[in-house]
XYZ file of C-alpha atoms in Angstrom:
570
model
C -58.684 56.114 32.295
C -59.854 59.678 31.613
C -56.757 61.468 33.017
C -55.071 58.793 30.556
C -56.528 59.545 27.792
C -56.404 63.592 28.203
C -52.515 63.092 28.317
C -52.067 61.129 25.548
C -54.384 63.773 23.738
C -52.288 66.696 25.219
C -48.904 65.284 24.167
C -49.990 65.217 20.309
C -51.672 68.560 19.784
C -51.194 68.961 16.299
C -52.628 65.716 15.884
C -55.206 66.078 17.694
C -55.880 69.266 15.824
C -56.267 67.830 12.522
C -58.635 65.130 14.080
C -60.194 67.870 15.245
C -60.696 69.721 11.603
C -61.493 66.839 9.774
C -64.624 65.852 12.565
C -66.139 69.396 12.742
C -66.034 69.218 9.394
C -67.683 66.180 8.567
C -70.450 66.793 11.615
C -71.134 70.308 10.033
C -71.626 69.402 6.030
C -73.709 65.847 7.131
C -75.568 68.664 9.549
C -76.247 71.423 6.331
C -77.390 68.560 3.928
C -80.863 68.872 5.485
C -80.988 71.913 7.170
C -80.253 73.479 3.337
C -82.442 70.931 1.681
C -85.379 71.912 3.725
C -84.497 76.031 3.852
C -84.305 75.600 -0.164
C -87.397 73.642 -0.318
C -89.043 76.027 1.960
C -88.106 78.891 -0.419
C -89.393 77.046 -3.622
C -92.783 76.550 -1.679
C -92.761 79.853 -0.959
C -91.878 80.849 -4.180
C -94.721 78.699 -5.723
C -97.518 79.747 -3.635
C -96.421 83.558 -4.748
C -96.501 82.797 -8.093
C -99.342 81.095 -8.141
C -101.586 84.044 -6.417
C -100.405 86.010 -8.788
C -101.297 83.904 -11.788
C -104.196 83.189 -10.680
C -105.779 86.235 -8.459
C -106.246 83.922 -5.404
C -105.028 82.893 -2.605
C -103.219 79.907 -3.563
C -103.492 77.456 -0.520
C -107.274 77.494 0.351
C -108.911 74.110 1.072
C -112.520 74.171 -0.048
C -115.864 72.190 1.836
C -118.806 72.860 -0.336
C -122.415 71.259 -0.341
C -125.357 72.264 -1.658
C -129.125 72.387 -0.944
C -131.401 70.651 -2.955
C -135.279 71.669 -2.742
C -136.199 68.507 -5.033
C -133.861 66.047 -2.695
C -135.451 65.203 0.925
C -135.085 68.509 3.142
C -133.910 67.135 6.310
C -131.254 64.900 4.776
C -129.950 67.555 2.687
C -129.733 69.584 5.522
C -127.822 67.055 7.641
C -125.397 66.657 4.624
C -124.754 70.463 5.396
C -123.976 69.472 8.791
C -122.002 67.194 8.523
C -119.708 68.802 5.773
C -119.302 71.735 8.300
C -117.879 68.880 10.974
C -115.472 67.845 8.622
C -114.137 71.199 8.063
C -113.850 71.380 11.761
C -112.268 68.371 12.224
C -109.393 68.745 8.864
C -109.355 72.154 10.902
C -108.467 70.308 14.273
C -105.960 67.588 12.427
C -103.667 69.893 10.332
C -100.851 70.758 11.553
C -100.419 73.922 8.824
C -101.851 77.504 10.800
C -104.851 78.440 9.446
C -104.463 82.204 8.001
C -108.752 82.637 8.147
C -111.619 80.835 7.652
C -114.890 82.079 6.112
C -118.460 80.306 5.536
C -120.157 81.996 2.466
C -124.112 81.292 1.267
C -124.465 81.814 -2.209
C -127.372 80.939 -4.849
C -126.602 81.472 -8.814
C -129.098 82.704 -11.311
C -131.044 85.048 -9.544
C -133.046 87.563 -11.853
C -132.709 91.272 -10.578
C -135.147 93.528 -12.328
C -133.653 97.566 -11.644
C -136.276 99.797 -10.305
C -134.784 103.415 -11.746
C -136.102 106.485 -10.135
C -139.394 107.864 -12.147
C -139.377 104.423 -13.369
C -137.700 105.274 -16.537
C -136.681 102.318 -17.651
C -136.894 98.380 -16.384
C -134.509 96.025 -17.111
C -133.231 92.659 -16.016
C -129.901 91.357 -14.723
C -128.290 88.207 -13.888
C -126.873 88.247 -10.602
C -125.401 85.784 -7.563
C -127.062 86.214 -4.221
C -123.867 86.115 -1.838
C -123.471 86.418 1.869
C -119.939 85.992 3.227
C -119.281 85.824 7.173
C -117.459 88.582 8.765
C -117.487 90.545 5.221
C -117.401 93.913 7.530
C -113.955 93.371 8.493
C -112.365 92.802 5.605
C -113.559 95.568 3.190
C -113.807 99.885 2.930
C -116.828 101.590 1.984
C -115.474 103.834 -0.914
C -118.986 105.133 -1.453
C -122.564 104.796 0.366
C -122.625 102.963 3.758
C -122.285 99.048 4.866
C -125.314 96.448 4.503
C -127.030 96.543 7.306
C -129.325 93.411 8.424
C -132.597 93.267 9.755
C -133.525 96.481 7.656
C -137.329 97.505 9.092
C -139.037 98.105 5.797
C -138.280 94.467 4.608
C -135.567 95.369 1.634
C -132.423 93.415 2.554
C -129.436 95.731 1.994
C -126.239 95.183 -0.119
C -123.088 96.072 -1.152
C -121.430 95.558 -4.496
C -117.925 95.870 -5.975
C -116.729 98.512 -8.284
C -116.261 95.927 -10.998
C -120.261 94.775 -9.912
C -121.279 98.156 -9.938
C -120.130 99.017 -13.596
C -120.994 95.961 -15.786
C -124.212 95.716 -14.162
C -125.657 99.100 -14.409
C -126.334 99.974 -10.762
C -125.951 103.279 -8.388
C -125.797 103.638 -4.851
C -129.109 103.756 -3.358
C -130.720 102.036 -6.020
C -133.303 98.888 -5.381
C -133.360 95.504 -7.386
C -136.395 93.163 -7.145
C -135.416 89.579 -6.911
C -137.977 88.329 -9.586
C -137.558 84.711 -8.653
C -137.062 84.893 -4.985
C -140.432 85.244 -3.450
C -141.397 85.398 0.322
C -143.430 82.393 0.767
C -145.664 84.331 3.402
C -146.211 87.563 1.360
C -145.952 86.254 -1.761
C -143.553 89.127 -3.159
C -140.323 89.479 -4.481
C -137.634 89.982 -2.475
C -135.717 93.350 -2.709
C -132.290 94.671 -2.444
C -131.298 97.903 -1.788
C -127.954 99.176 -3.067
C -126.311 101.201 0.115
C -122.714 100.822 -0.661
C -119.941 100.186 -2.947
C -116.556 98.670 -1.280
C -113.061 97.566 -2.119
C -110.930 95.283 0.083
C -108.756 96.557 2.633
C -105.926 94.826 1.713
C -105.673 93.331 -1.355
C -103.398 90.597 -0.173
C -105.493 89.677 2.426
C -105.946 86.020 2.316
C -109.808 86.357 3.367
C -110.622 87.109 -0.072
C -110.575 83.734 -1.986
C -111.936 85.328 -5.266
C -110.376 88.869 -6.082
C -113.785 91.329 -5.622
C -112.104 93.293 -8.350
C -113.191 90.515 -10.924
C -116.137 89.893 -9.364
C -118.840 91.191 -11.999
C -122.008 90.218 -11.112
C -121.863 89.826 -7.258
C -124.084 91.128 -4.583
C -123.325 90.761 -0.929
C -125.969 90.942 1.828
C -125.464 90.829 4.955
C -125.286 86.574 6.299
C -127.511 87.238 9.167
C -130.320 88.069 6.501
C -129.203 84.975 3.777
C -129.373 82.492 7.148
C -132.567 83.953 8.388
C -134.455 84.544 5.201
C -133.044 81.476 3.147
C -131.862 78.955 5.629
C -133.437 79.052 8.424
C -136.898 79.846 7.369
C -138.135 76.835 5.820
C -140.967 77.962 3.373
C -138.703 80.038 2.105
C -135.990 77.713 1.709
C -134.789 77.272 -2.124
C -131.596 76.038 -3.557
C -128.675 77.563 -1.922
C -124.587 76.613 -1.731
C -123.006 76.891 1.515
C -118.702 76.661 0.919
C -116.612 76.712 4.062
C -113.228 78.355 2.877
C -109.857 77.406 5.001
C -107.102 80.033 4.283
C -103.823 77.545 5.682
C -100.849 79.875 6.083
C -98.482 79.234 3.219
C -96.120 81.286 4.625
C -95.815 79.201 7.375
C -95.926 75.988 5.592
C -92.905 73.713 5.869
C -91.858 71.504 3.036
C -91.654 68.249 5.506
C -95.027 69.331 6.397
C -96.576 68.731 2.725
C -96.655 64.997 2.292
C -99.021 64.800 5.559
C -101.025 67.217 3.809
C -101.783 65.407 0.842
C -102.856 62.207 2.632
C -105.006 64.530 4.902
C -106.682 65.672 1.865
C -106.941 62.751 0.652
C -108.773 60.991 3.469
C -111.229 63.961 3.854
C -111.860 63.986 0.195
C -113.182 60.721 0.575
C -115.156 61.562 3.440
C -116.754 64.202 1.941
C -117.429 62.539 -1.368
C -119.681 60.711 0.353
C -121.788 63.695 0.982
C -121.257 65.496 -2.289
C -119.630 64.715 -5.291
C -117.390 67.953 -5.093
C -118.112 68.359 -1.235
C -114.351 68.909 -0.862
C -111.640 70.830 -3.231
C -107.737 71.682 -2.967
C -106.870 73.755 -5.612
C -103.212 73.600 -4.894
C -103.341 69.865 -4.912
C -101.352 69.127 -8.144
C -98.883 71.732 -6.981
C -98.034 69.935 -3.866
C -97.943 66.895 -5.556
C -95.392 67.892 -8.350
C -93.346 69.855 -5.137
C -93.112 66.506 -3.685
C -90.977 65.007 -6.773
C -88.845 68.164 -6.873
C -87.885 67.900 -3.382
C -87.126 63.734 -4.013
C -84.419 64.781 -6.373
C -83.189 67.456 -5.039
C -82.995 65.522 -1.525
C -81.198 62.669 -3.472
C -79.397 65.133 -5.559
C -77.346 66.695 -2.505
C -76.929 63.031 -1.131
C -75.426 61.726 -4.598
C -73.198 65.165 -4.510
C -72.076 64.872 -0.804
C -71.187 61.202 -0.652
C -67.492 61.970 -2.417
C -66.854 64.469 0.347
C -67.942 62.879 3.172
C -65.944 59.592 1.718
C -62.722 62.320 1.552
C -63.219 63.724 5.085
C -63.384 59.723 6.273
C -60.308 59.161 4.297
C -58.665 62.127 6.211
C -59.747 60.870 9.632
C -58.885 57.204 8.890
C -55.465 58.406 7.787
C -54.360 60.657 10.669
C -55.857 58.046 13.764
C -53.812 55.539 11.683
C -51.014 57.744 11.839
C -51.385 58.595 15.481
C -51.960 54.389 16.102
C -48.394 54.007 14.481
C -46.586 56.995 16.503
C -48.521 54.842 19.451
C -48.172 50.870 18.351
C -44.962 50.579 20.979
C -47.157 52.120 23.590
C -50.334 49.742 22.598
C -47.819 46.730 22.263
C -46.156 47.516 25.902
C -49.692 48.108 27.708
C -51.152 44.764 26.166
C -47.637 42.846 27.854
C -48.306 44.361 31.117
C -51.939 42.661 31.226
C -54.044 44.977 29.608
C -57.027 43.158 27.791
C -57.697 43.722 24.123
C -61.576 45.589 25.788
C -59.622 47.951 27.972
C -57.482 49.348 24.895
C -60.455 49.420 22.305
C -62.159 51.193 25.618
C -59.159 53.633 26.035
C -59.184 54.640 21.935
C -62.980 54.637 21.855
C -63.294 57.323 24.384
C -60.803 59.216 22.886
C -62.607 59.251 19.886
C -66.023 60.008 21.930
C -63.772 63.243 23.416
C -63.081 64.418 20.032
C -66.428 63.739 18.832
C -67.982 65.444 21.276
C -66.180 68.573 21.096
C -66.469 68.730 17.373
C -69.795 68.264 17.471
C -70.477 71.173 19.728
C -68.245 73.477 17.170
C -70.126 71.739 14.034
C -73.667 72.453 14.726
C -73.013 76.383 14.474
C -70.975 76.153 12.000
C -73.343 74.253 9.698
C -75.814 77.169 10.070
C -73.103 79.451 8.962
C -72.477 76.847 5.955
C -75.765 76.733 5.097
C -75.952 80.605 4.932
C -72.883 81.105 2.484
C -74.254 78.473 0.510
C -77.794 80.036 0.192
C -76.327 83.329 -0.664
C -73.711 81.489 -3.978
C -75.321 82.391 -7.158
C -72.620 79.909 -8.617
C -69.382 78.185 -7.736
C -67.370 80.957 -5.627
C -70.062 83.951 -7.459
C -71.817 85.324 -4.363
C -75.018 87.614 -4.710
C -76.878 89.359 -2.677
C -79.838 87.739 -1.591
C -82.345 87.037 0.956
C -81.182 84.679 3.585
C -81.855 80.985 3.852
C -85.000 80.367 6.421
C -82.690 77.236 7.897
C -83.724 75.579 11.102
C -82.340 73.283 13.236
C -85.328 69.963 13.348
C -84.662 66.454 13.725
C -83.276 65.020 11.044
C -80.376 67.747 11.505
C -79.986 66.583 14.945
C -79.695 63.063 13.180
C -77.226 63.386 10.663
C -75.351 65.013 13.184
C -75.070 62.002 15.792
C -74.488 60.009 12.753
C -71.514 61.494 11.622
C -70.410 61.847 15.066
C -70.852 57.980 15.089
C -69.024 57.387 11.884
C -66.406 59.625 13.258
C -66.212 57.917 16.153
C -66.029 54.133 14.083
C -63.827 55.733 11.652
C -61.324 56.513 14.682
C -61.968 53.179 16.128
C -61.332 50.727 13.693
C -57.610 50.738 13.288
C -57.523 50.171 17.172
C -59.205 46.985 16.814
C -55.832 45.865 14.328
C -53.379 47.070 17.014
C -54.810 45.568 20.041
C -54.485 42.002 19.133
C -50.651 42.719 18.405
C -48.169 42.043 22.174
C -44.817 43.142 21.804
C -43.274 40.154 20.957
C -45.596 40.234 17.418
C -45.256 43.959 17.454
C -41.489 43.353 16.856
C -41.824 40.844 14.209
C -44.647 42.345 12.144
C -42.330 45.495 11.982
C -40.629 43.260 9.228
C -42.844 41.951 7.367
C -45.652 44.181 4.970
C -49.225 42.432 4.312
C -51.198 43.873 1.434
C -54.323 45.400 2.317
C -57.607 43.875 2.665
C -58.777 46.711 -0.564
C -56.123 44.766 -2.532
C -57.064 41.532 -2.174
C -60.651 42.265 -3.163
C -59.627 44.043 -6.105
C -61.878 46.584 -5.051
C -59.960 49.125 -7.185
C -61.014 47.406 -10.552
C -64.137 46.613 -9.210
C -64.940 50.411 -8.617
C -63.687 51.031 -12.345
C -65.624 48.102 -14.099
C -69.044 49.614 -12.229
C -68.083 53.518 -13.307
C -66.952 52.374 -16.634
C -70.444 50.381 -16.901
C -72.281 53.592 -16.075
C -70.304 55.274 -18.628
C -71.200 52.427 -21.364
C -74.674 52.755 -20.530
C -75.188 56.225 -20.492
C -73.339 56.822 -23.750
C -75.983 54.182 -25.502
C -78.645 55.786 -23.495
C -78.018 59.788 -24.792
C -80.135 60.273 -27.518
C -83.525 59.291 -24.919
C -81.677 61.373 -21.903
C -81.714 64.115 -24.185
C -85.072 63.817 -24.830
C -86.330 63.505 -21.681
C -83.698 66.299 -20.936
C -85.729 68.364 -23.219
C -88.936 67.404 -21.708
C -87.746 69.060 -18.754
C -87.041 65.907 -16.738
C -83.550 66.384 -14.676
C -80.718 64.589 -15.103
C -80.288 61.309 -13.024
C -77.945 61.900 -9.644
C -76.903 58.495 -9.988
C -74.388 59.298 -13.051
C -72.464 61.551 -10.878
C -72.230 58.973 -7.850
C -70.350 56.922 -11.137
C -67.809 59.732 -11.106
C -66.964 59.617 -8.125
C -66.521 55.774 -8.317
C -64.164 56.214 -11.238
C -62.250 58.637 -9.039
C -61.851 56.733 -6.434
C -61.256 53.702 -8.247
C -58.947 55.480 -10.473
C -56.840 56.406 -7.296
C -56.994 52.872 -5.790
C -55.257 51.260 -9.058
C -52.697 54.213 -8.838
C -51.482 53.064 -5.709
C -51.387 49.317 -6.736
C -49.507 49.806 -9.506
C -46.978 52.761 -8.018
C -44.758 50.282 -6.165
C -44.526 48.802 -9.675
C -43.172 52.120 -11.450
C -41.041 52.889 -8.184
C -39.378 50.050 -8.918
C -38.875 50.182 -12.952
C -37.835 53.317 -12.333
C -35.533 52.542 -9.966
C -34.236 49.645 -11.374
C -33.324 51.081 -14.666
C -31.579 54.010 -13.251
C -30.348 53.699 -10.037
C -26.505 53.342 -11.252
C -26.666 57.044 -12.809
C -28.340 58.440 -9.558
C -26.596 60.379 -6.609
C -26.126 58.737 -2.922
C -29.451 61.626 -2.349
C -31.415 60.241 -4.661
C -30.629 56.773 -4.490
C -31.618 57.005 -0.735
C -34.657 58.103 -1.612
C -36.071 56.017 -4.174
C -34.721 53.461 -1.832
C -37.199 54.822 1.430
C -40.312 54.775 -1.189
C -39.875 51.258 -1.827
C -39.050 50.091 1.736
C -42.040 52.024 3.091
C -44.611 51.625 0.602
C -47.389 50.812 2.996
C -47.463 54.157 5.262
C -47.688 56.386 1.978
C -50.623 54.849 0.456
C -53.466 56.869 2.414
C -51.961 59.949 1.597
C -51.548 58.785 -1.959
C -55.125 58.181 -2.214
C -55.992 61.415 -0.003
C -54.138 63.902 -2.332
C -55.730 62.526 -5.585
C -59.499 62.538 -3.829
C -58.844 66.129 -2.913
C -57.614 67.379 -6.133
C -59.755 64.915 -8.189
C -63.255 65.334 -6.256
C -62.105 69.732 -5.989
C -61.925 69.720 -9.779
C -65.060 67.671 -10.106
C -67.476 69.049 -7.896
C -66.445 73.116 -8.800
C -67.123 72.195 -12.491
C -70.358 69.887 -12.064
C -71.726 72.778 -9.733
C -70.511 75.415 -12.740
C -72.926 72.648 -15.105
C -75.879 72.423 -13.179
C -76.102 76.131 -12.338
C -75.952 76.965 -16.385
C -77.938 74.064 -17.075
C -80.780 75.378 -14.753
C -80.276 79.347 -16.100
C -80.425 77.993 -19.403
C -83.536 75.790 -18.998
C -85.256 78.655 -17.734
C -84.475 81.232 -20.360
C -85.510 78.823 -23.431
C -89.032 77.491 -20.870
């Protein structure tokens, strides 16, 4: 059967050509409708995390596990609560699936009085300060001037470094010494003291470590974490009110748009856990971002759909209409096969792997060539206006993978199904049905007018809706993909009733002039008529391509000013 079949395909090359065309074609726009969703969706996350550190000053996807201490709750279960906040930030640690950029634990306790102690004792004054103690604080900052906090200092003074921003507003100078007025050493009986040794700035200031920007951090002073977890954790008669905040740093910029939903219902569940240890034991301050993400990727995924549907109907249309055309050059050769024995399986069998050959192959040539697609599109500032601009992070992931065997099915069905009509016909039928014309199955369901009454419906409905699309145009809401999946009814529709009614003019035309006409022209008004049937695909083919051309290059032209000019009044 297979050296069968590669004959028949060798003997009509230029048919097989154009089958050829039309399926890589198909495979490798169904294959870029996800790839470029998700490459444009990754860029907008992108693009909203970056805007949003820089709004803001911080990194923009940190996940947050926060408790506190209580000295007037019971010790040991506050304590535990501690604990068990710091498993869950293991475990949401463990469970997402987004790379973790860094991780910190930072000790902090608010409203600490700092009296200065100024040389000669000068003067004496008292500042409002935050006791802070951030893990692995070394690594991540520069000593601009003075040294790093050391812990375990020998004369009892913990050490500490400040920011510029610290030092400044508060008054201080390297080397200086600050009595913690209400911290006292429970064994002693004193103050605590901390000794100014250095002043630092980050190393980086991108540097996702830092959740709060130490350049706006006023009245912050960092000892070393060793010291805040000996001193005020661990040591229990010393042990007042403290806040211990786990921050997760998740890699934005690895962050995949298909990865986002997950995230929210992971957040979700461990927000719940955690409220049951603290009120605010966990926080996601990119929460509502993801969340309104989510919707813009919903439209746009149903927006390229709605917009693809019209050329994906045009490429079956071409398919259909050249594996009907080869079926016809073949019906003799179908007809003769089915006399000699042949069962109506083996000659659906014989066309079906035909059509699993071609798929096949165009498959292989479509999945590069969607890349490629999905590049030239990414790099279109408008319809046929390229720019230059950074390239498209597309990926091939499942769901390409998917709409690519789908289309290869369709392709495959689309090839099929006029096989099925031929290989009930013998040759005995074959020769009679070569007189006789049925009208298609379309035409007998009307589904021409039905098309038209459901586009002309949305039509009606949108014009009595425009004054509240407007407004919820105005709102910023985007327009709904559904009206353009009407035009594209009306289109087709449109071209459907052309062809019914084309016989009809062929023959008015015909009959009122055919005695002034030449023997050239008569003869060919004369063909139309007689073989009305084998014109009507490309009929409806030539008015899709021109139609749906037209429409598509002016609704992209729309949206594109639409968006510029949404942005330039917002």
């Amino acid at each position: 059967m297979f050296a069968f079949v590669k004959n028949k395909l060798l003997s009509k090359k230029w048919m097989v050509i154009s089958l050829l065309v039309g399926n890589i074609l198909l495979i490798s726009i169904a294959a870029c409708s996800p790839m470029y969703s998700d490459a444009v969706l990754q860029r907008m996350l992108y693009n909203d995390m970056t805007e949003r550190m820089s709004t803001t000053g911080r990194y923009p996807s940190t996940i947050l596990f926060q408790g506190e201490y209580n000295l007037g709750k019971a010790r040991t279960q506050s304590l535990e609560n501690l604990d068990q906040l710091e498993q869950l930030s293991a475990e949401f640690m463990a469970e997402c699936e987004i790379p973790v950029a860094v991780t910190s634990v930072e000790y902090y306790r608010t409203g600490v009085s700092a009296i200065h102690e100024a040389t000669g004792n000068s003067y004496s004054d008292t500042i409002d300060v935050r006791l802070d103690a951030l893990s692995e604080l070394d690594d991540h900052i520069q000593i601009i001037s003075g040294q790093a906090a050391r812990s375990g200092s020998p004369d009892g003074v913990l050490e500490a470094v400040v920011s510029e921003k610290t030092l400044m507003d508060c008054g201080l100078f390297v080397g200086e010494t600050l009595t913690l007025d209400n911290i006292k050493d429970a064994a002693t009986g004193e103050s605590f003291r901390v000794k100014i040794t250095g002043v630092f700035e980050p190393k980086d200031q991108q540097d996702p470590f830092w959740y709060n920007n130490p350049n706006n951090l006023k009245n912050f002073i960092f000892i070393h974490s060793e010291d805040f977890i000996t001193h005020f954790v661990e040591n229990e008669a010393n042990r007042q009110n403290f806040t211990r905040a786990r921050y997760i740093m998740l890699d934005y910029q690895q962050m995949r748009g298909d990865q986002v939903y997950d995230l929210l219902m992971l957040s979700d569940t461990y927000k719940q856990k955690a409220g049951q240890l603290y009120e605010n034991g966990f926080g996601m301050s990119f929460y509502e971002m993801l969340d309104a993400y989510l919707v813009s990727a919903n439209k746009l995924d149903i927006t390229l759909i709605v917009l693809q549907v019209p050329i994906f109907l045009l490429l079956g249309v071409f398919i259909f209409m050249v594996s009907s055309q080869m079926l016809n050059m073949e019906q003799n050769e179908i007809a003769m096969i089915k006399s000699r024995g042949a069962s109506r399986r083996q000659i659906i069998g014989i066309y079906l792997l035909q059509s699993s050959i071609l798929a096949a192959i165009s498959l292989a040539a479509a999945l590069p060539l969607s890349y490629l697609i999905c590049q030239v599109v990414g790099s279109a500032n408008a319809f046929l206006e390229f720019v230059q601009r950074r390239a498209l992070p597309a990926r091939f992931y499942a769901p390409v993978w998917v709409f690519a065997v789908v289309a290869a099915v369709f392709s495959v069905a689309t090839m099929v199904l006029p096989a099925i009509r031929y290989s009930k016909v013998g040759i005995v039928d074959h020769k009679r049905s070569r007189h006789k014309q049925k009208r298609p199955l379309w035409q007998k369901l009307f589904l021409d007018v039905i098309l038209l009454a459901v586009s002309l419906y949305g039509l009606y409905s949108y014009s009595n809706q425009m004054d509240f699309l407007a407004d919820r145009l105005g709102s910023g809401a985007s327009m709904d993909p559904l009206l353009y999946l009407c035009c594209s009814m009306f289109i087709l529709g449109s071209a459907l009733l052309i062809v019914r009614v084309f016989p009809l003019l062929v023959r008015l035309v015909f009959t009122l002039f055919k005695k002034h006409w030449s023997p050239a022209l008569f003869a060919s008004f004369l063909r139309i008529l007689r073989s009305q049937g084998n014109q009507n695909f490309i009929m409806v083919f030539l008015i899709l391509t021109m139609a749906l051309g037209i429409f598509s290059a002016e609704t992209a032209h729309t949206i594109n000013n639409n968006a510029e000019e949404k942005i330039r009044y917002t």
